[in-house]
mmCIF file of C-alpha atoms and ligand atoms in Angstrom:
data_model
loop_
_atom_site.group_PDB
_atom_site.id
_atom_site.type_symbol
_atom_site.label_atom_id
_atom_site.label_comp_id
_atom_site.label_asym_id
_atom_site.label_seq_id
_atom_site.Cartn_x
_atom_site.Cartn_y
_atom_site.Cartn_z
ATOM 1 C CA UNK A 29 54.238 139.415 -89.924
ATOM 2 C CA UNK A 30 50.654 140.550 -89.519
ATOM 3 C CA UNK A 31 48.539 140.015 -86.427
ATOM 4 C CA UNK A 32 46.984 136.762 -87.698
ATOM 5 C CA UNK A 33 50.387 135.269 -88.550
ATOM 6 C CA UNK A 34 51.692 136.365 -85.152
ATOM 7 C CA UNK A 35 48.829 134.538 -83.439
ATOM 8 C CA UNK A 36 49.500 131.408 -85.493
ATOM 9 C CA UNK A 37 53.206 131.367 -84.705
ATOM 10 C CA UNK A 38 52.824 132.326 -81.030
ATOM 11 C CA UNK A 39 54.440 129.788 -78.752
ATOM 12 C CA UNK A 40 56.799 130.047 -75.756
ATOM 13 C CA UNK A 41 59.791 132.272 -76.561
ATOM 14 C CA UNK A 42 58.822 132.381 -80.242
ATOM 15 C CA UNK A 43 59.706 136.019 -80.946
ATOM 16 C CA UNK A 44 62.967 137.940 -80.583
ATOM 17 C CA UNK A 45 64.028 141.507 -81.424
ATOM 18 C CA UNK A 46 65.068 140.195 -84.873
ATOM 19 C CA UNK A 47 61.473 139.364 -85.826
ATOM 20 C CA UNK A 48 59.306 141.679 -87.870
ATOM 21 C CA UNK A 49 56.362 141.938 -85.500
ATOM 22 C CA UNK A 50 53.177 143.967 -85.919
ATOM 23 C CA UNK A 51 52.910 147.253 -84.044
ATOM 24 C CA UNK A 52 49.972 145.896 -82.048
ATOM 25 C CA UNK A 53 52.109 143.085 -80.615
ATOM 26 C CA UNK A 54 55.021 145.378 -79.804
ATOM 27 C CA UNK A 55 52.732 147.859 -78.056
ATOM 28 C CA UNK A 56 50.942 145.169 -76.032
ATOM 29 C CA UNK A 57 54.242 143.602 -74.953
ATOM 30 C CA UNK A 58 55.652 147.029 -74.047
ATOM 31 C CA UNK A 59 52.567 147.793 -71.930
ATOM 32 C CA UNK A 60 52.944 144.511 -70.006
ATOM 33 C CA UNK A 61 56.687 144.818 -69.510
ATOM 34 C CA UNK A 62 56.600 148.485 -68.533
ATOM 35 C CA UNK A 63 53.873 147.773 -65.961
ATOM 36 C CA UNK A 64 55.878 144.868 -64.583
ATOM 37 C CA UNK A 65 59.158 146.843 -64.465
ATOM 38 C CA UNK A 66 57.483 149.838 -62.780
ATOM 39 C CA UNK A 67 55.966 147.491 -60.212
ATOM 40 C CA UNK A 68 59.353 146.002 -59.325
ATOM 41 C CA UNK A 69 60.742 149.504 -58.722
ATOM 42 C CA UNK A 70 57.772 150.759 -56.702
ATOM 43 C CA UNK A 71 57.717 147.592 -54.585
ATOM 44 C CA UNK A 72 61.386 148.116 -53.756
ATOM 45 C CA UNK A 73 60.656 151.617 -52.457
ATOM 46 C CA UNK A 74 58.053 150.266 -50.029
ATOM 47 C CA UNK A 75 60.563 147.863 -48.520
ATOM 48 C CA UNK A 76 63.644 150.071 -48.557
ATOM 49 C CA UNK A 77 62.903 151.762 -45.168
ATOM 50 C CA UNK A 78 63.096 148.337 -43.492
ATOM 51 C CA UNK A 79 66.813 148.126 -44.238
ATOM 52 C CA UNK A 80 66.959 150.519 -41.256
ATOM 53 C CA UNK A 81 63.793 149.601 -39.405
ATOM 54 C CA UNK A 82 64.134 145.788 -39.301
ATOM 55 C CA UNK A 83 64.931 144.555 -35.770
ATOM 56 C CA UNK A 84 68.167 142.616 -36.365
ATOM 57 C CA UNK A 85 71.271 142.822 -38.530
ATOM 58 C CA UNK A 86 70.262 139.614 -40.307
ATOM 59 C CA UNK A 87 66.851 141.046 -41.241
ATOM 60 C CA UNK A 88 68.372 144.385 -42.301
ATOM 61 C CA UNK A 89 70.763 142.542 -44.639
ATOM 62 C CA UNK A 90 67.913 140.489 -46.078
ATOM 63 C CA UNK A 91 65.884 143.659 -46.787
ATOM 64 C CA UNK A 92 68.950 145.264 -48.334
ATOM 65 C CA UNK A 93 69.462 142.270 -50.652
ATOM 66 C CA UNK A 94 65.772 142.066 -51.537
ATOM 67 C CA UNK A 95 65.549 145.777 -52.341
ATOM 68 C CA UNK A 96 68.549 145.467 -54.643
ATOM 69 C CA UNK A 97 67.052 142.376 -56.293
ATOM 70 C CA UNK A 98 63.775 144.193 -57.006
ATOM 71 C CA UNK A 99 65.529 147.223 -58.525
ATOM 72 C CA UNK A 100 67.570 144.793 -60.634
ATOM 73 C CA UNK A 101 64.370 143.052 -61.790
ATOM 74 C CA UNK A 102 63.001 146.429 -62.834
ATOM 75 C CA UNK A 103 66.102 147.242 -64.840
ATOM 76 C CA UNK A 104 66.119 143.857 -66.616
ATOM 77 C CA UNK A 105 62.478 144.286 -67.537
ATOM 78 C CA UNK A 106 62.984 147.850 -68.826
ATOM 79 C CA UNK A 107 65.690 146.436 -71.097
ATOM 80 C CA UNK A 108 63.386 143.642 -72.271
ATOM 81 C CA UNK A 109 60.699 146.301 -72.921
ATOM 82 C CA UNK A 110 63.076 148.627 -74.709
ATOM 83 C CA UNK A 111 64.022 145.842 -77.132
ATOM 84 C CA UNK A 112 60.486 146.125 -78.592
ATOM 85 C CA UNK A 113 61.399 149.515 -80.046
ATOM 86 C CA UNK A 114 58.402 151.461 -78.706
ATOM 87 C CA UNK A 115 59.849 153.277 -75.674
ATOM 88 C CA UNK A 116 63.295 153.715 -74.183
ATOM 89 C CA UNK A 117 64.137 152.849 -70.599
ATOM 90 C CA UNK A 118 64.639 156.547 -69.844
ATOM 91 C CA UNK A 119 61.176 157.401 -71.187
ATOM 92 C CA UNK A 120 59.610 154.707 -69.021
ATOM 93 C CA UNK A 121 61.466 155.892 -65.898
ATOM 94 C CA UNK A 122 60.486 159.509 -66.618
ATOM 95 C CA UNK A 123 56.840 158.498 -67.091
ATOM 96 C CA UNK A 124 56.942 156.689 -63.755
ATOM 97 C CA UNK A 125 58.368 159.741 -61.966
ATOM 98 C CA UNK A 126 55.744 161.976 -63.634
ATOM 99 C CA UNK A 127 52.877 159.777 -62.457
ATOM 100 C CA UNK A 128 52.046 158.518 -65.973
ATOM 101 C CA UNK A 129 53.506 155.029 -65.525
ATOM 102 C CA UNK A 130 51.170 152.358 -64.144
ATOM 103 C CA UNK A 131 52.118 149.808 -61.476
ATOM 104 C CA UNK A 132 50.629 147.111 -59.250
ATOM 105 C CA UNK A 133 47.809 148.054 -56.890
ATOM 106 C CA UNK A 134 49.559 146.761 -53.731
ATOM 107 C CA UNK A 135 52.412 149.220 -54.134
ATOM 108 C CA UNK A 136 50.154 152.287 -53.943
ATOM 109 C CA UNK A 137 49.500 151.721 -50.233
ATOM 110 C CA UNK A 138 51.888 152.800 -47.470
ATOM 111 C CA UNK A 139 53.677 150.136 -45.457
ATOM 112 C CA UNK A 140 54.695 151.704 -42.155
ATOM 113 C CA UNK A 141 55.156 148.891 -39.689
ATOM 114 C CA UNK A 142 57.474 145.885 -39.604
ATOM 115 C CA UNK A 143 54.499 143.602 -38.891
ATOM 116 C CA UNK A 144 53.203 144.462 -42.373
ATOM 117 C CA UNK A 145 56.342 143.316 -44.192
ATOM 118 C CA UNK A 146 55.275 139.664 -44.665
ATOM 119 C CA UNK A 147 52.192 140.980 -46.490
ATOM 120 C CA UNK A 148 54.493 142.049 -49.315
ATOM 121 C CA UNK A 149 57.424 139.661 -48.940
ATOM 122 C CA UNK A 150 55.342 136.512 -48.360
ATOM 123 C CA UNK A 151 51.893 137.086 -49.856
ATOM 124 C CA UNK A 152 52.539 139.599 -52.650
ATOM 125 C CA UNK A 153 55.793 137.963 -53.712
ATOM 126 C CA UNK A 154 54.017 134.608 -53.497
ATOM 127 C CA UNK A 155 51.303 135.980 -55.757
ATOM 128 C CA UNK A 156 53.981 137.380 -58.077
ATOM 129 C CA UNK A 157 55.556 133.929 -58.290
ATOM 130 C CA UNK A 158 52.247 132.461 -59.455
ATOM 131 C CA UNK A 159 52.090 134.942 -62.319
ATOM 132 C CA UNK A 160 55.785 135.050 -63.150
ATOM 133 C CA UNK A 161 56.181 131.291 -63.408
ATOM 134 C CA UNK A 162 53.644 131.364 -66.276
ATOM 135 C CA UNK A 163 55.524 134.225 -67.963
ATOM 136 C CA UNK A 164 58.490 131.913 -68.560
ATOM 137 C CA UNK A 165 56.244 130.671 -71.371
ATOM 138 C CA UNK A 166 55.699 134.157 -72.832
ATOM 139 C CA UNK A 167 56.091 134.481 -76.595
ATOM 140 C CA UNK A 168 58.407 137.532 -76.193
ATOM 141 C CA UNK A 169 61.724 135.771 -75.665
ATOM 142 C CA UNK A 170 63.495 138.581 -73.743
ATOM 143 C CA UNK A 171 60.574 138.634 -71.263
ATOM 144 C CA UNK A 172 60.589 134.873 -70.752
ATOM 145 C CA UNK A 173 64.365 134.862 -70.415
ATOM 146 C CA UNK A 174 64.290 137.608 -67.740
ATOM 147 C CA UNK A 175 61.781 135.471 -65.830
ATOM 148 C CA UNK A 176 64.338 132.649 -65.426
ATOM 149 C CA UNK A 177 66.491 134.845 -63.207
ATOM 150 C CA UNK A 178 63.651 136.778 -61.591
ATOM 151 C CA UNK A 179 61.705 133.681 -60.505
ATOM 152 C CA UNK A 180 64.819 132.206 -58.910
ATOM 153 C CA UNK A 181 65.224 135.323 -56.768
ATOM 154 C CA UNK A 182 61.505 135.675 -56.024
ATOM 155 C CA UNK A 183 61.614 132.179 -54.547
ATOM 156 C CA UNK A 184 64.111 133.457 -51.968
ATOM 157 C CA UNK A 185 62.004 136.551 -51.296
ATOM 158 C CA UNK A 186 59.045 134.372 -50.409
ATOM 159 C CA UNK A 187 61.215 132.348 -48.019
ATOM 160 C CA UNK A 188 62.413 135.598 -46.385
ATOM 161 C CA UNK A 189 58.805 136.815 -45.992
ATOM 162 C CA UNK A 190 57.688 133.439 -44.671
ATOM 163 C CA UNK A 191 60.506 133.437 -42.118
ATOM 164 C CA UNK A 192 59.379 136.846 -40.766
ATOM 165 C CA UNK A 193 55.740 135.707 -40.681
ATOM 166 C CA UNK A 194 56.688 132.516 -38.804
ATOM 167 C CA UNK A 195 58.755 134.456 -36.279
ATOM 168 C CA UNK A 196 56.034 137.036 -35.619
ATOM 169 C CA UNK A 197 53.266 134.432 -35.360
ATOM 170 C CA UNK A 198 55.373 132.558 -32.804
ATOM 171 C CA UNK A 199 55.984 135.789 -30.916
ATOM 172 C CA UNK A 200 53.949 137.600 -28.264
ATOM 173 C CA UNK A 201 50.145 137.771 -28.369
ATOM 174 C CA UNK A 202 50.504 141.450 -29.209
ATOM 175 C CA UNK A 203 52.660 140.639 -32.241
ATOM 176 C CA UNK A 204 50.205 137.986 -33.387
ATOM 177 C CA UNK A 205 47.336 140.432 -33.072
ATOM 178 C CA UNK A 206 49.168 143.148 -35.029
ATOM 179 C CA UNK A 207 50.003 140.722 -37.844
ATOM 180 C CA UNK A 208 46.357 139.629 -37.946
ATOM 181 C CA UNK A 209 45.260 143.270 -38.252
ATOM 182 C CA UNK A 210 47.795 143.862 -41.046
ATOM 183 C CA UNK A 211 46.568 140.719 -42.798
ATOM 184 C CA UNK A 212 42.932 141.892 -42.657
ATOM 185 C CA UNK A 213 43.929 145.217 -44.180
ATOM 186 C CA UNK A 214 46.106 143.749 -46.942
ATOM 187 C CA UNK A 215 44.173 140.562 -47.827
ATOM 188 C CA UNK A 216 41.611 142.169 -50.195
ATOM 189 C CA UNK A 217 44.362 144.109 -51.984
ATOM 190 C CA UNK A 218 46.420 140.952 -52.356
ATOM 191 C CA UNK A 219 43.445 139.185 -53.961
ATOM 192 C CA UNK A 220 43.147 142.122 -56.371
ATOM 193 C CA UNK A 221 46.853 141.852 -57.209
ATOM 194 C CA UNK A 222 45.933 139.668 -60.187
ATOM 195 C CA UNK A 223 43.868 142.438 -61.738
ATOM 196 C CA UNK A 224 40.240 142.680 -62.738
ATOM 197 C CA UNK A 225 38.042 139.662 -63.300
ATOM 198 C CA UNK A 226 38.455 138.150 -66.753
ATOM 199 C CA UNK A 227 35.274 139.739 -68.119
ATOM 200 C CA UNK A 228 36.554 143.231 -67.185
ATOM 201 C CA UNK A 229 40.159 142.782 -68.290
ATOM 202 C CA UNK A 230 40.472 144.872 -71.445
ATOM 203 C CA UNK A 231 43.910 143.689 -72.550
ATOM 204 C CA UNK A 232 43.629 139.980 -71.790
ATOM 205 C CA UNK A 233 42.256 138.640 -75.066
ATOM 206 C CA UNK A 234 44.903 140.029 -77.390
ATOM 207 C CA UNK A 235 47.818 139.358 -75.003
ATOM 208 C CA UNK A 236 46.695 135.779 -74.611
ATOM 209 C CA UNK A 237 46.003 135.255 -78.345
ATOM 210 C CA UNK A 238 49.581 136.233 -79.227
ATOM 211 C CA UNK A 239 51.095 134.236 -76.357
ATOM 212 C CA UNK A 240 52.307 137.143 -74.235
ATOM 213 C CA UNK A 241 50.225 135.818 -71.334
ATOM 214 C CA UNK A 242 49.519 132.160 -70.806
ATOM 215 C CA UNK A 243 47.094 132.300 -67.862
ATOM 216 C CA UNK A 244 44.095 134.510 -67.077
ATOM 217 C CA UNK A 245 43.735 136.757 -64.024
ATOM 218 C CA UNK A 246 41.092 134.491 -62.496
ATOM 219 C CA UNK A 247 43.124 131.324 -63.050
ATOM 220 C CA UNK A 248 46.101 132.910 -61.313
ATOM 221 C CA UNK A 249 43.991 134.274 -58.444
ATOM 222 C CA UNK A 250 42.472 130.848 -57.834
ATOM 223 C CA UNK A 251 45.842 129.154 -58.028
ATOM 224 C CA UNK A 252 47.197 131.619 -55.438
ATOM 225 C CA UNK A 253 44.205 131.026 -53.141
ATOM 226 C CA UNK A 254 44.554 127.259 -53.365
ATOM 227 C CA UNK A 255 48.081 127.477 -52.031
ATOM 228 C CA UNK A 256 48.094 130.503 -49.719
ATOM 229 C CA UNK A 257 44.764 130.027 -47.902
ATOM 230 C CA UNK A 258 46.192 126.946 -46.219
ATOM 231 C CA UNK A 259 49.552 128.558 -45.562
ATOM 232 C CA UNK A 260 47.910 131.580 -43.890
ATOM 233 C CA UNK A 261 45.847 129.275 -41.667
ATOM 234 C CA UNK A 262 48.887 127.115 -40.837
ATOM 235 C CA UNK A 263 50.619 130.179 -39.424
ATOM 236 C CA UNK A 264 47.598 130.977 -37.281
ATOM 237 C CA UNK A 265 46.048 133.754 -39.354
ATOM 238 C CA UNK A 266 42.267 133.946 -39.533
ATOM 239 C CA UNK A 267 40.830 134.504 -42.978
ATOM 240 C CA UNK A 268 38.512 137.558 -42.832
ATOM 241 C CA UNK A 269 34.779 137.025 -43.449
ATOM 242 C CA UNK A 270 34.870 139.603 -46.256
ATOM 243 C CA UNK A 271 35.554 139.077 -49.098
ATOM 244 C CA UNK A 272 33.785 135.727 -48.921
ATOM 245 C CA UNK A 273 35.842 132.724 -50.023
ATOM 246 C CA UNK A 274 34.069 129.697 -51.466
ATOM 247 C CA UNK A 275 35.515 126.380 -50.320
ATOM 248 C CA UNK A 276 34.966 123.945 -53.187
ATOM 249 C CA UNK A 277 35.573 121.006 -50.827
ATOM 250 C CA UNK A 278 38.412 119.556 -52.912
ATOM 251 C CA UNK A 279 41.249 121.732 -51.627
ATOM 252 C CA UNK A 280 40.384 124.526 -54.050
ATOM 253 C CA UNK A 281 38.953 127.958 -53.280
ATOM 254 C CA UNK A 282 37.413 130.896 -55.100
ATOM 255 C CA UNK A 283 36.829 134.451 -53.955
ATOM 256 C CA UNK A 284 33.393 136.047 -54.409
ATOM 257 C CA UNK A 285 34.745 138.739 -56.691
ATOM 258 C CA UNK A 286 31.808 141.087 -56.176
ATOM 259 C CA UNK A 287 32.903 141.401 -52.526
ATOM 260 C CA UNK A 288 36.116 143.125 -53.605
ATOM 261 C CA UNK A 289 36.154 146.919 -53.978
ATOM 262 C CA UNK A 290 36.712 147.316 -57.715
ATOM 263 C CA UNK A 291 36.001 151.074 -57.631
ATOM 264 C CA UNK A 292 38.997 151.516 -55.359
ATOM 265 C CA UNK A 293 41.029 149.150 -57.553
ATOM 266 C CA UNK A 294 40.359 151.177 -60.710
ATOM 267 C CA UNK A 295 41.073 154.465 -58.870
ATOM 268 C CA UNK A 296 44.382 152.987 -57.740
ATOM 269 C CA UNK A 297 45.210 151.686 -61.208
ATOM 270 C CA UNK A 298 44.809 155.207 -62.652
ATOM 271 C CA UNK A 299 47.276 156.556 -60.027
ATOM 272 C CA UNK A 300 44.402 158.573 -58.543
ATOM 273 C CA UNK A 301 44.267 156.967 -55.104
ATOM 274 C CA UNK A 302 45.236 159.296 -52.233
ATOM 275 C CA UNK A 303 48.359 157.266 -51.413
ATOM 276 C CA UNK A 304 49.517 156.982 -55.041
ATOM 277 C CA UNK A 305 50.870 160.517 -55.225
ATOM 278 C CA UNK A 306 53.032 160.040 -52.155
ATOM 279 C CA UNK A 307 54.586 156.839 -53.532
ATOM 280 C CA UNK A 308 55.179 158.377 -56.962
ATOM 281 C CA UNK A 309 56.697 161.550 -55.497
ATOM 282 C CA UNK A 310 59.022 159.424 -53.374
ATOM 283 C CA UNK A 311 60.272 157.772 -56.534
ATOM 284 C CA UNK A 312 60.576 161.120 -58.331
ATOM 285 C CA UNK A 313 62.679 162.618 -55.532
ATOM 286 C CA UNK A 314 64.974 159.584 -55.555
ATOM 287 C CA UNK A 315 65.378 159.817 -59.326
ATOM 288 C CA UNK A 316 66.228 163.525 -59.145
ATOM 289 C CA UNK A 317 68.640 163.006 -56.255
ATOM 290 C CA UNK A 318 70.900 160.785 -58.381
ATOM 291 C CA UNK A 319 70.481 162.618 -61.697
ATOM 292 C CA UNK A 320 74.084 163.836 -61.359
ATOM 293 C CA UNK A 321 75.325 160.210 -61.389
ATOM 294 C CA UNK A 322 73.473 159.444 -64.619
ATOM 295 C CA UNK A 323 74.666 162.667 -66.210
ATOM 296 C CA UNK A 324 78.240 161.925 -65.267
ATOM 297 C CA UNK A 325 78.041 158.359 -66.627
ATOM 298 C CA UNK A 326 76.379 159.547 -69.841
ATOM 299 C CA UNK A 327 79.098 162.134 -70.410
ATOM 300 C CA UNK A 328 81.803 159.502 -69.817
ATOM 301 C CA UNK A 329 80.203 157.133 -72.309
ATOM 302 C CA UNK A 330 80.086 159.805 -75.034
ATOM 303 C CA UNK A 331 83.358 161.685 -74.454
ATOM 304 C CA UNK A 332 85.885 159.199 -73.172
ATOM 305 C CA UNK A 333 87.057 156.275 -75.282
ATOM 306 C CA UNK A 334 87.892 154.054 -72.292
ATOM 307 C CA UNK A 335 84.455 153.930 -70.637
ATOM 308 C CA UNK A 336 82.794 153.944 -74.079
ATOM 309 C CA UNK A 337 84.629 150.733 -74.911
ATOM 310 C CA UNK A 338 83.611 149.241 -71.565
ATOM 311 C CA UNK A 339 80.015 150.306 -72.012
ATOM 312 C CA UNK A 340 79.959 148.692 -75.454
ATOM 313 C CA UNK A 341 81.374 145.459 -74.026
HETATM 314 FE FE1 FE2 B 3 60.896 141.176 -58.122
HETATM 315 FE FE1 FE2 B 4 60.336 139.976 -54.974
#
């Protein structure tokens, strides 16, 4: 198939690894999937410390389950990316550890305090749900298929984040104030989660023409705002004055996109933000710490008939 034929045939779940797809499609799909997979992994590393730091056994167990879910999402998406034949999972993981792999802006910032955790688990996962629900309609079938499982689990992550937010906002005045401060710090980043405005998004046109994406960054951002502005207010959070939010008077909202710091966003997206290096090095150290496990499993798969048979199954 050439690019024009691919565009004509693009519909939800239209293409599988058996299809003869143009290089341009396979590269664009790999870029999207690799970015998504890297983001799942890097998000998990931000939340992992709260398996210890969360204040109750119930919360610790929830963070443990969520961290495992996110790592699992990453692995599923690396497999869906690998099936495009451009890069292997190992190459993508190595690129991430070397600082060459790109990932979501929100996961470049440190998250030190428990009061910040709903910013990721409620707002960022809520934003992720907006985007991921549309990716069930992606033309790359392995991507859309992975989204069936991932969206189911993300729904529980949002409930977990919402439960922490509700508890903290019903807590002491000090807790409420700390959550408000965390919200003011994270809110602009969360609005940038969806990426640059449509006119600055370099990859949007092709990805949307071949059905990899089915909604634009601005559509998703607005859809998130329409739902989460009210939720934030219901829990007693005050929406910051900056960036300005336009109230369209019909239950819909839009952010004044010029009020967001796009210079910082593009610095972050090139892994050049001051916090990026720390997050990437954390991942690199973790990868190196368990290299012996991978090496041992690889040697079992290639030298021992028993595990080889199991691995093939
Ligand atoms: Fe996830
Ligand atoms: Fe999640």
